Every structure is written in structure tokens, then in C-alpha cells.
Amino acid sequence: MTRVREGGLEPPRPFEHWHLKPARLPIPPLARGFGLSSRSKGLYGILRTGQNSRIYPIPTVTDSQIEDQAKTNRGHFERLSPAWETALKPH
């Protein structure tokens, strides 16, 4: 007659192989609801904060606003380019 230990035939697992939930780090999940997706409700996205749900409007941008911003940025970077050229020239 062969005797079997109380834990069975396999040796007990070390601590590292326990259920992972007790070892979870306290890192909060990423916020949801501010991206564009097929699930968004029109111009509104839902942000969950704890047990409460809040609805915030998602801002919309027109093509003309994008073009205006591009023109503004283009001028800004053109002013910076001589400084970059000077800094990047081999001495």
C-alpha cells in the first residue's frame, strides 16, 4: 500500500504561483470615453469615475481650424529652423 501526502502527488506550489489577485499593484485603469469610436453617443463620451458616471462633451474641430493651426505652427517652426541649423552644423 502506497501512502499519498495530504497535498496530493505533486509538491505544493511556491508562493510565486499563488492566485495573482492578492499580488496586484495599485495602478488605476486608464480613463475611457475620450477616444473616437463607434460606441460613442454622438458628441458625448462617458468617463467613469468610481461608482459615478459623468458625461462630458467631446470637442469638435473644423477643417478651417486645423488649417489655421497648421499655418500658425508652420510660421513658428520656420522661425526656429535657423537656430537648429546653426546648432547642428559640424564645427
PDB file of N, CA and C in Angstrom:
ATOM      1  N   MET A   1       0.845  -1.174   0.000  1.00  0.00           N
ATOM      2  CA  MET A   1       0.000   0.000   0.000  1.00  0.00           C
ATOM      3  C   MET A   1       0.894   1.242   0.000  1.00  0.00           C
ATOM      4  N   THR A   2       0.596   2.206  -0.927  1.00  0.00           N
ATOM      5  CA  THR A   2       1.356   3.446  -1.033  1.00  0.00           C
ATOM      6  C   THR A   2       0.579   4.561  -0.361  1.00  0.00           C
ATOM      7  N   ARG A   3       1.304   5.339   0.405  1.00  0.00           N
ATOM      8  CA  ARG A   3       0.659   6.472   1.079  1.00  0.00           C
ATOM      9  C   ARG A   3       0.830   7.735   0.243  1.00  0.00           C
ATOM     10  N   VAL A   4      -0.206   8.556   0.188  1.00  0.00           N
ATOM     11  CA  VAL A   4      -0.184   9.830  -0.528  1.00  0.00           C
ATOM     12  C   VAL A   4      -0.280  10.947   0.497  1.00  0.00           C
ATOM     13  N   ARG A   5       0.579  11.956   0.320  1.00  0.00           N
ATOM     14  CA  ARG A   5       0.531  13.083   1.255  1.00  0.00           C
ATOM     15  C   ARG A   5      -0.808  13.796   1.169  1.00  0.00           C
ATOM     16  N   GLU A   6      -1.066  14.638   2.155  1.00  0.00           N
ATOM     17  CA  GLU A   6      -2.332  15.375   2.210  1.00  0.00           C
ATOM     18  C   GLU A   6      -2.514  16.278   0.994  1.00  0.00           C
ATOM     19  N   GLY A   7      -1.426  16.860   0.453  1.00  0.00           N
ATOM     20  CA  GLY A   7      -1.495  17.763  -0.685  1.00  0.00           C
ATOM     21  C   GLY A   7      -1.601  17.053  -2.020  1.00  0.00           C
ATOM     22  N   GLY A   8      -1.560  15.754  -2.076  1.00  0.00           N
ATOM     23  CA  GLY A   8      -1.628  15.024  -3.340  1.00  0.00           C
ATOM     24  C   GLY A   8      -0.241  14.583  -3.780  1.00  0.00           C
ATOM     25  N   LEU A   9      -0.139  14.140  -5.050  1.00  0.00           N
ATOM     26  CA  LEU A   9       1.130  13.635  -5.560  1.00  0.00           C
ATOM     27  C   LEU A   9       2.119  14.742  -5.910  1.00  0.00           C
ATOM     28  N   GLU A  10       1.619  15.882  -6.363  1.00  0.00           N
ATOM     29  CA  GLU A  10       2.512  16.978  -6.734  1.00  0.00           C
ATOM     30  C   GLU A  10       2.929  17.762  -5.496  1.00  0.00           C
ATOM     31  N   PRO A  11       4.160  18.266  -5.494  1.00  0.00           N
ATOM     32  CA  PRO A  11       4.574  19.091  -4.354  1.00  0.00           C
ATOM     33  C   PRO A  11       3.790  20.404  -4.358  1.00  0.00           C
ATOM     34  N   PRO A  12       3.617  21.031  -3.210  1.00  0.00           N
ATOM     35  CA  PRO A  12       2.879  22.298  -3.172  1.00  0.00           C
ATOM     36  C   PRO A  12       3.617  23.364  -3.982  1.00  0.00           C
ATOM     37  N   ARG A  13       2.853  24.258  -4.584  1.00  0.00           N
ATOM     38  CA  ARG A  13       3.444  25.329  -5.386  1.00  0.00           C
ATOM     39  C   ARG A  13       4.068  26.378  -4.479  1.00  0.00           C
ATOM     40  N   PRO A  14       5.162  26.993  -4.946  1.00  0.00           N
ATOM     41  CA  PRO A  14       5.759  28.073  -4.149  1.00  0.00           C
ATOM     42  C   PRO A  14       4.863  29.312  -4.172  1.00  0.00           C
ATOM     43  N   PHE A  15       5.197  30.277  -3.352  1.00  0.00           N
ATOM     44  CA  PHE A  15       4.394  31.490  -3.187  1.00  0.00           C
ATOM     45  C   PHE A  15       4.155  32.216  -4.508  1.00  0.00           C
ATOM     46  N   GLU A  16       5.140  32.227  -5.427  1.00  0.00           N
ATOM     47  CA  GLU A  16       5.018  32.965  -6.680  1.00  0.00           C
ATOM     48  C   GLU A  16       3.879  32.453  -7.556  1.00  0.00           C
ATOM     49  N   HIS A  17       3.420  31.252  -7.345  1.00  0.00           N
ATOM     50  CA  HIS A  17       2.373  30.677  -8.187  1.00  0.00           C
ATOM     51  C   HIS A  17       0.981  30.781  -7.572  1.00  0.00           C
ATOM     52  N   TRP A  18       0.824  31.569  -6.552  1.00  0.00           N
ATOM     53  CA  TRP A  18      -0.498  31.748  -5.966  1.00  0.00           C
ATOM     54  C   TRP A  18      -1.377  32.530  -6.918  1.00  0.00           C
ATOM     55  N   HIS A  19      -2.632  32.625  -6.559  1.00  0.00           N
ATOM     56  CA  HIS A  19      -3.579  33.418  -7.338  1.00  0.00           C
ATOM     57  C   HIS A  19      -3.041  34.841  -7.428  1.00  0.00           C
ATOM     58  N   LEU A  20      -3.098  35.457  -8.603  1.00  0.00           N
ATOM     59  CA  LEU A  20      -2.459  36.754  -8.816  1.00  0.00           C
ATOM     60  C   LEU A  20      -3.191  37.942  -8.198  1.00  0.00           C
ATOM     61  N   LYS A  21      -4.459  37.827  -7.926  1.00  0.00           N
ATOM     62  CA  LYS A  21      -5.210  38.986  -7.439  1.00  0.00           C
ATOM     63  C   LYS A  21      -4.608  39.600  -6.168  1.00  0.00           C
ATOM     64  N   PRO A  22      -4.191  38.820  -5.169  1.00  0.00           N
ATOM     65  CA  PRO A  22      -3.593  39.454  -3.987  1.00  0.00           C
ATOM     66  C   PRO A  22      -2.287  40.186  -4.296  1.00  0.00           C
ATOM     67  N   ALA A  23      -1.638  39.849  -5.396  1.00  0.00           N
ATOM     68  CA  ALA A  23      -0.350  40.459  -5.713  1.00  0.00           C
ATOM     69  C   ALA A  23      -0.473  41.627  -6.680  1.00  0.00           C
ATOM     70  N   ARG A  24      -1.672  42.059  -7.014  1.00  0.00           N
ATOM     71  CA  ARG A  24      -1.845  43.146  -7.982  1.00  0.00           C
ATOM     72  C   ARG A  24      -1.283  44.451  -7.452  1.00  0.00           C
ATOM     73  N   LEU A  25      -0.698  45.224  -8.355  1.00  0.00           N
ATOM     74  CA  LEU A  25      -0.184  46.532  -7.967  1.00  0.00           C
ATOM     75  C   LEU A  25      -1.325  47.542  -7.953  1.00  0.00           C
ATOM     76  N   PRO A  26      -1.253  48.552  -7.103  1.00  0.00           N
ATOM     77  CA  PRO A  26      -2.338  49.546  -7.043  1.00  0.00           C
ATOM     78  C   PRO A  26      -2.238  50.577  -8.171  1.00  0.00           C
ATOM     79  N   ILE A  27      -2.352  50.126  -9.415  1.00  0.00           N
ATOM     80  CA  ILE A  27      -2.298  51.019 -10.566  1.00  0.00           C
ATOM     81  C   ILE A  27      -3.713  51.179 -11.106  1.00  0.00           C
ATOM     82  N   PRO A  28      -4.233  52.413 -11.162  1.00  0.00           N
ATOM     83  CA  PRO A  28      -5.602  52.600 -11.647  1.00  0.00           C
ATOM     84  C   PRO A  28      -5.690  52.331 -13.149  1.00  0.00           C
ATOM     85  N   PRO A  29      -6.847  51.907 -13.636  1.00  0.00           N
ATOM     86  CA  PRO A  29      -7.004  51.675 -15.072  1.00  0.00           C
ATOM     87  C   PRO A  29      -6.990  52.991 -15.839  1.00  0.00           C
ATOM     88  N   LEU A  30      -6.705  52.912 -17.139  1.00  0.00           N
ATOM     89  CA  LEU A  30      -6.708  54.107 -17.979  1.00  0.00           C
ATOM     90  C   LEU A  30      -8.123  54.642 -18.120  1.00  0.00           C
ATOM     91  N   ALA A  31      -8.248  55.955 -18.227  1.00  0.00           N
ATOM     92  CA  ALA A  31      -9.557  56.578 -18.412  1.00  0.00           C
ATOM     93  C   ALA A  31     -10.111  56.194 -19.773  1.00  0.00           C
ATOM     94  N   ARG A  32     -11.400  56.013 -19.859  1.00  0.00           N
ATOM     95  CA  ARG A  32     -12.047  55.654 -21.112  1.00  0.00           C
ATOM     96  C   ARG A  32     -13.048  56.724 -21.497  1.00  0.00           C
ATOM     97  N   GLY A  33     -13.438  56.740 -22.760  1.00  0.00           N
ATOM     98  CA  GLY A  33     -14.528  57.601 -23.188  1.00  0.00           C
ATOM     99  C   GLY A  33     -14.110  58.851 -23.922  1.00  0.00           C
ATOM    100  N   PHE A  34     -12.789  59.107 -24.068  1.00  0.00           N
ATOM    101  CA  PHE A  34     -12.386  60.317 -24.752  1.00  0.00           C
ATOM    102  C   PHE A  34     -11.850  60.049 -26.148  1.00  0.00           C
ATOM    103  N   GLY A  35     -11.887  58.809 -26.604  1.00  0.00           N
ATOM    104  CA  GLY A  35     -11.439  58.494 -27.952  1.00  0.00           C
ATOM    105  C   GLY A  35     -12.615  58.456 -28.897  1.00  0.00           C
ATOM    106  N   LEU A  36     -12.316  58.449 -30.179  1.00  0.00           N
ATOM    107  CA  LEU A  36     -13.372  58.335 -31.168  1.00  0.00           C
ATOM    108  C   LEU A  36     -13.627  56.860 -31.417  1.00  0.00           C
ATOM    109  N   SER A  37     -14.844  56.427 -31.246  1.00  0.00           N
ATOM    110  CA  SER A  37     -15.180  55.034 -31.505  1.00  0.00           C
ATOM    111  C   SER A  37     -16.612  54.944 -31.984  1.00  0.00           C
ATOM    112  N   SER A  38     -16.957  53.777 -32.497  1.00  0.00           N
ATOM    113  CA  SER A  38     -18.315  53.584 -32.994  1.00  0.00           C
ATOM    114  C   SER A  38     -19.318  53.526 -31.849  1.00  0.00           C
ATOM    115  N   ARG A  39     -18.825  53.336 -30.637  1.00  0.00           N
ATOM    116  CA  ARG A  39     -19.734  53.237 -29.493  1.00  0.00           C
ATOM    117  C   ARG A  39     -20.068  54.591 -28.875  1.00  0.00           C
ATOM    118  N   SER A  40     -19.352  55.644 -29.271  1.00  0.00           N
ATOM    119  CA  SER A  40     -19.618  56.947 -28.657  1.00  0.00           C
ATOM    120  C   SER A  40     -21.005  57.439 -29.042  1.00  0.00           C
ATOM    121  N   LYS A  41     -21.630  58.106 -28.136  1.00  0.00           N
ATOM    122  CA  LYS A  41     -23.005  58.573 -28.318  1.00  0.00           C
ATOM    123  C   LYS A  41     -22.983  59.990 -28.876  1.00  0.00           C
ATOM    124  N   GLY A  42     -22.901  60.136 -30.174  1.00  0.00           N
ATOM    125  CA  GLY A  42     -22.900  61.459 -30.784  1.00  0.00           C
ATOM    126  C   GLY A  42     -21.666  62.235 -30.378  1.00  0.00           C
ATOM    127  N   LEU A  43     -21.864  63.426 -29.838  1.00  0.00           N
ATOM    128  CA  LEU A  43     -20.752  64.270 -29.428  1.00  0.00           C
ATOM    129  C   LEU A  43     -20.380  64.065 -27.969  1.00  0.00           C
ATOM    130  N   TYR A  44     -20.880  63.015 -27.352  1.00  0.00           N
ATOM    131  CA  TYR A  44     -20.629  62.807 -25.936  1.00  0.00           C
ATOM    132  C   TYR A  44     -19.896  61.502 -25.689  1.00  0.00           C
ATOM    133  N   GLY A  45     -18.990  61.516 -24.732  1.00  0.00           N
ATOM    134  CA  GLY A  45     -18.302  60.312 -24.295  1.00  0.00           C
ATOM    135  C   GLY A  45     -18.554  60.144 -22.810  1.00  0.00           C
ATOM    136  N   ILE A  46     -18.437  58.945 -22.335  1.00  0.00           N
ATOM    137  CA  ILE A  46     -18.704  58.678 -20.921  1.00  0.00           C
ATOM    138  C   ILE A  46     -17.382  58.397 -20.222  1.00  0.00           C
ATOM    139  N   LEU A  47     -17.158  59.080 -19.117  1.00  0.00           N
ATOM    140  CA  LEU A  47     -15.988  58.859 -18.288  1.00  0.00           C
ATOM    141  C   LEU A  47     -16.471  58.305 -16.957  1.00  0.00           C
ATOM    142  N   ARG A  48     -15.993  57.137 -16.603  1.00  0.00           N
ATOM    143  CA  ARG A  48     -16.399  56.531 -15.334  1.00  0.00           C
ATOM    144  C   ARG A  48     -15.436  56.979 -14.243  1.00  0.00           C
ATOM    145  N   THR A  49     -15.973  57.495 -13.181  1.00  0.00           N
ATOM    146  CA  THR A  49     -15.161  57.890 -12.036  1.00  0.00           C
ATOM    147  C   THR A  49     -15.730  57.189 -10.821  1.00  0.00           C
ATOM    148  N   GLY A  50     -15.055  56.149 -10.366  1.00  0.00           N
ATOM    149  CA  GLY A  50     -15.562  55.383  -9.236  1.00  0.00           C
ATOM    150  C   GLY A  50     -16.884  54.738  -9.581  1.00  0.00           C
ATOM    151  N   GLN A  51     -17.878  54.940  -8.752  1.00  0.00           N
ATOM    152  CA  GLN A  51     -19.202  54.373  -8.984  1.00  0.00           C
ATOM    153  C   GLN A  51     -20.078  55.292  -9.821  1.00  0.00           C
ATOM    154  N   ASN A  52     -19.651  56.547 -10.028  1.00  0.00           N
ATOM    155  CA  ASN A  52     -20.473  57.521 -10.748  1.00  0.00           C
ATOM    156  C   ASN A  52     -20.084  57.570 -12.216  1.00  0.00           C
ATOM    157  N   SER A  53     -21.042  57.815 -13.078  1.00  0.00           N
ATOM    158  CA  SER A  53     -20.764  58.030 -14.495  1.00  0.00           C
ATOM    159  C   SER A  53     -21.085  59.482 -14.809  1.00  0.00           C
ATOM    160  N   ARG A  54     -20.180  60.137 -15.504  1.00  0.00           N
ATOM    161  CA  ARG A  54     -20.399  61.527 -15.899  1.00  0.00           C
ATOM    162  C   ARG A  54     -20.288  61.620 -17.409  1.00  0.00           C
ATOM    163  N   ILE A  55     -21.021  62.539 -17.998  1.00  0.00           N
ATOM    164  CA  ILE A  55     -20.985  62.730 -19.437  1.00  0.00           C
ATOM    165  C   ILE A  55     -20.353  64.082 -19.728  1.00  0.00           C
ATOM    166  N   TYR A  56     -19.309  64.071 -20.557  1.00  0.00           N
ATOM    167  CA  TYR A  56     -18.608  65.283 -20.938  1.00  0.00           C
ATOM    168  C   TYR A  56     -18.694  65.436 -22.453  1.00  0.00           C
ATOM    169  N   PRO A  57     -18.844  66.663 -22.963  1.00  0.00           N
ATOM    170  CA  PRO A  57     -18.864  66.837 -24.425  1.00  0.00           C
ATOM    171  C   PRO A  57     -17.470  66.618 -25.006  1.00  0.00           C
ATOM    172  N   ILE A  58     -17.405  65.964 -26.157  1.00  0.00           N
ATOM    173  CA  ILE A  58     -16.145  65.804 -26.871  1.00  0.00           C
ATOM    174  C   ILE A  58     -16.037  66.968 -27.845  1.00  0.00           C
ATOM    175  N   PRO A  59     -14.971  67.757 -27.747  1.00  0.00           N
ATOM    176  CA  PRO A  59     -14.873  68.922 -28.631  1.00  0.00           C
ATOM    177  C   PRO A  59     -14.721  68.498 -30.089  1.00  0.00           C
ATOM    178  N   THR A  60     -15.320  69.277 -30.977  1.00  0.00           N
ATOM    179  CA  THR A  60     -15.189  69.017 -32.409  1.00  0.00           C
ATOM    180  C   THR A  60     -14.315  70.099 -33.022  1.00  0.00           C
ATOM    181  N   VAL A  61     -13.583  69.754 -34.053  1.00  0.00           N
ATOM    182  CA  VAL A  61     -12.675  70.679 -34.711  1.00  0.00           C
ATOM    183  C   VAL A  61     -13.018  70.704 -36.191  1.00  0.00           C
ATOM    184  N   THR A  62     -13.109  71.905 -36.746  1.00  0.00           N
ATOM    185  CA  THR A  62     -13.409  72.033 -38.172  1.00  0.00           C
ATOM    186  C   THR A  62     -12.117  72.015 -38.983  1.00  0.00           C
ATOM    187  N   ASP A  63     -12.245  71.760 -40.282  1.00  0.00           N
ATOM    188  CA  ASP A  63     -11.074  71.752 -41.162  1.00  0.00           C
ATOM    189  C   ASP A  63     -10.379  73.107 -41.176  1.00  0.00           C
ATOM    190  N   SER A  64     -11.161  74.184 -41.147  1.00  0.00           N
ATOM    191  CA  SER A  64     -10.544  75.517 -41.176  1.00  0.00           C
ATOM    192  C   SER A  64      -9.730  75.769 -39.907  1.00  0.00           C
ATOM    193  N   GLN A  65     -10.183  75.256 -38.759  1.00  0.00           N
ATOM    194  CA  GLN A  65      -9.415  75.415 -37.528  1.00  0.00           C
ATOM    195  C   GLN A  65      -8.092  74.650 -37.615  1.00  0.00           C
ATOM    196  N   ILE A  66      -8.128  73.470 -38.218  1.00  0.00           N
ATOM    197  CA  ILE A  66      -6.901  72.684 -38.377  1.00  0.00           C
ATOM    198  C   ILE A  66      -5.932  73.411 -39.302  1.00  0.00           C
ATOM    199  N   GLU A  67      -6.460  73.947 -40.413  1.00  0.00           N
ATOM    200  CA  GLU A  67      -5.603  74.685 -41.347  1.00  0.00           C
ATOM    201  C   GLU A  67      -5.000  75.921 -40.688  1.00  0.00           C
ATOM    202  N   ASP A  68      -5.797  76.660 -39.910  1.00  0.00           N
ATOM    203  CA  ASP A  68      -5.285  77.842 -39.210  1.00  0.00           C
ATOM    204  C   ASP A  68      -4.172  77.460 -38.239  1.00  0.00           C
ATOM    205  N   GLN A  69      -4.369  76.367 -37.509  1.00  0.00           N
ATOM    206  CA  GLN A  69      -3.347  75.924 -36.551  1.00  0.00           C
ATOM    207  C   GLN A  69      -2.082  75.485 -37.281  1.00  0.00           C
ATOM    208  N   ALA A  70      -2.246  74.825 -38.426  1.00  0.00           N
ATOM    209  CA  ALA A  70      -1.081  74.401 -39.209  1.00  0.00           C
ATOM    210  C   ALA A  70      -0.288  75.610 -39.689  1.00  0.00           C
ATOM    211  N   LYS A  71      -0.992  76.667 -40.134  1.00  0.00           N
ATOM    212  CA  LYS A  71      -0.306  77.886 -40.574  1.00  0.00           C
ATOM    213  C   LYS A  71       0.448  78.524 -39.411  1.00  0.00           C
ATOM    214  N   THR A  72      -0.170  78.561 -38.243  1.00  0.00           N
ATOM    215  CA  THR A  72       0.475  79.131 -37.060  1.00  0.00           C
ATOM    216  C   THR A  72       1.723  78.337 -36.708  1.00  0.00           C
ATOM    217  N   ASN A  73       1.614  77.013 -36.696  1.00  0.00           N
ATOM    218  CA  ASN A  73       2.762  76.168 -36.358  1.00  0.00           C
ATOM    219  C   ASN A  73       3.862  76.284 -37.407  1.00  0.00           C
ATOM    220  N   ARG A  74       3.473  76.358 -38.682  1.00  0.00           N
ATOM    221  CA  ARG A  74       4.466  76.451 -39.749  1.00  0.00           C
ATOM    222  C   ARG A  74       5.317  77.703 -39.552  1.00  0.00           C
ATOM    223  N   GLY A  75       4.693  78.816 -39.258  1.00  0.00           N
ATOM    224  CA  GLY A  75       5.439  80.042 -39.016  1.00  0.00           C
ATOM    225  C   GLY A  75       6.344  79.927 -37.804  1.00  0.00           C
ATOM    226  N   HIS A  76       5.885  79.270 -36.787  1.00  0.00           N
ATOM    227  CA  HIS A  76       6.667  79.096 -35.564  1.00  0.00           C
ATOM    228  C   HIS A  76       7.918  78.268 -35.844  1.00  0.00           C
ATOM    229  N   PHE A  77       7.750  77.178 -36.565  1.00  0.00           N
ATOM    230  CA  PHE A  77       8.894  76.313 -36.827  1.00  0.00           C
ATOM    231  C   PHE A  77       9.860  76.924 -37.835  1.00  0.00           C
ATOM    232  N   GLU A  78       9.356  77.756 -38.743  1.00  0.00           N
ATOM    233  CA  GLU A  78      10.261  78.439 -39.665  1.00  0.00           C
ATOM    234  C   GLU A  78      11.162  79.404 -38.903  1.00  0.00           C
ATOM    235  N   ARG A  79      10.633  80.023 -37.856  1.00  0.00           N
ATOM    236  CA  ARG A  79      11.456  80.930 -37.046  1.00  0.00           C
ATOM    237  C   ARG A  79      12.510  80.163 -36.258  1.00  0.00           C
ATOM    238  N   LEU A  80      12.234  78.921 -35.902  1.00  0.00           N
ATOM    239  CA  LEU A  80      13.185  78.137 -35.127  1.00  0.00           C
ATOM    240  C   LEU A  80      14.245  77.470 -35.990  1.00  0.00           C
ATOM    241  N   SER A  81      13.961  77.254 -37.265  1.00  0.00           N
ATOM    242  CA  SER A  81      14.867  76.463 -38.090  1.00  0.00           C
ATOM    243  C   SER A  81      16.284  77.028 -38.200  1.00  0.00           C
ATOM    244  N   PRO A  82      16.520  78.362 -38.318  1.00  0.00           N
ATOM    245  CA  PRO A  82      17.910  78.839 -38.373  1.00  0.00           C
ATOM    246  C   PRO A  82      18.699  78.472 -37.116  1.00  0.00           C
ATOM    247  N   ALA A  83      18.070  78.527 -35.967  1.00  0.00           N
ATOM    248  CA  ALA A  83      18.761  78.156 -34.728  1.00  0.00           C
ATOM    249  C   ALA A  83      19.148  76.681 -34.760  1.00  0.00           C
ATOM    250  N   TRP A  84      18.272  75.852 -35.267  1.00  0.00           N
ATOM    251  CA  TRP A  84      18.580  74.421 -35.367  1.00  0.00           C
ATOM    252  C   TRP A  84      19.715  74.191 -36.362  1.00  0.00           C
ATOM    253  N   GLU A  85      19.672  74.887 -37.485  1.00  0.00           N
ATOM    254  CA  GLU A  85      20.736  74.722 -38.475  1.00  0.00           C
ATOM    255  C   GLU A  85      22.085  75.100 -37.883  1.00  0.00           C
ATOM    256  N   THR A  86      22.133  76.194 -37.138  1.00  0.00           N
ATOM    257  CA  THR A  86      23.380  76.629 -36.506  1.00  0.00           C
ATOM    258  C   THR A  86      23.858  75.598 -35.494  1.00  0.00           C
ATOM    259  N   ALA A  87      22.937  75.086 -34.702  1.00  0.00           N
ATOM    260  CA  ALA A  87      23.307  74.121 -33.663  1.00  0.00           C
ATOM    261  C   ALA A  87      23.759  72.794 -34.260  1.00  0.00           C
ATOM    262  N   LEU A  88      23.231  72.422 -35.415  1.00  0.00           N
ATOM    263  CA  LEU A  88      23.544  71.119 -35.992  1.00  0.00           C
ATOM    264  C   LEU A  88      24.730  71.137 -36.952  1.00  0.00           C
ATOM    265  N   LYS A  89      25.268  72.317 -37.263  1.00  0.00           N
ATOM    266  CA  LYS A  89      26.424  72.393 -38.170  1.00  0.00           C
ATOM    267  C   LYS A  89      27.649  71.788 -37.490  1.00  0.00           C
ATOM    268  N   PRO A  90      28.407  70.962 -38.237  1.00  0.00           N
ATOM    269  CA  PRO A  90      29.650  70.424 -37.645  1.00  0.00           C
ATOM    270  C   PRO A  90      30.677  71.542 -37.470  1.00  0.00           C
ATOM    271  N   HIS A  91      31.406  71.506 -36.402  1.00  0.00           N
ATOM    272  CA  HIS A  91      32.399  72.561 -36.116  1.00  0.00           C
ATOM    273  C   HIS A  91      33.772  72.122 -36.526  1.00  0.00           C
TER     274      HIS A  91
END
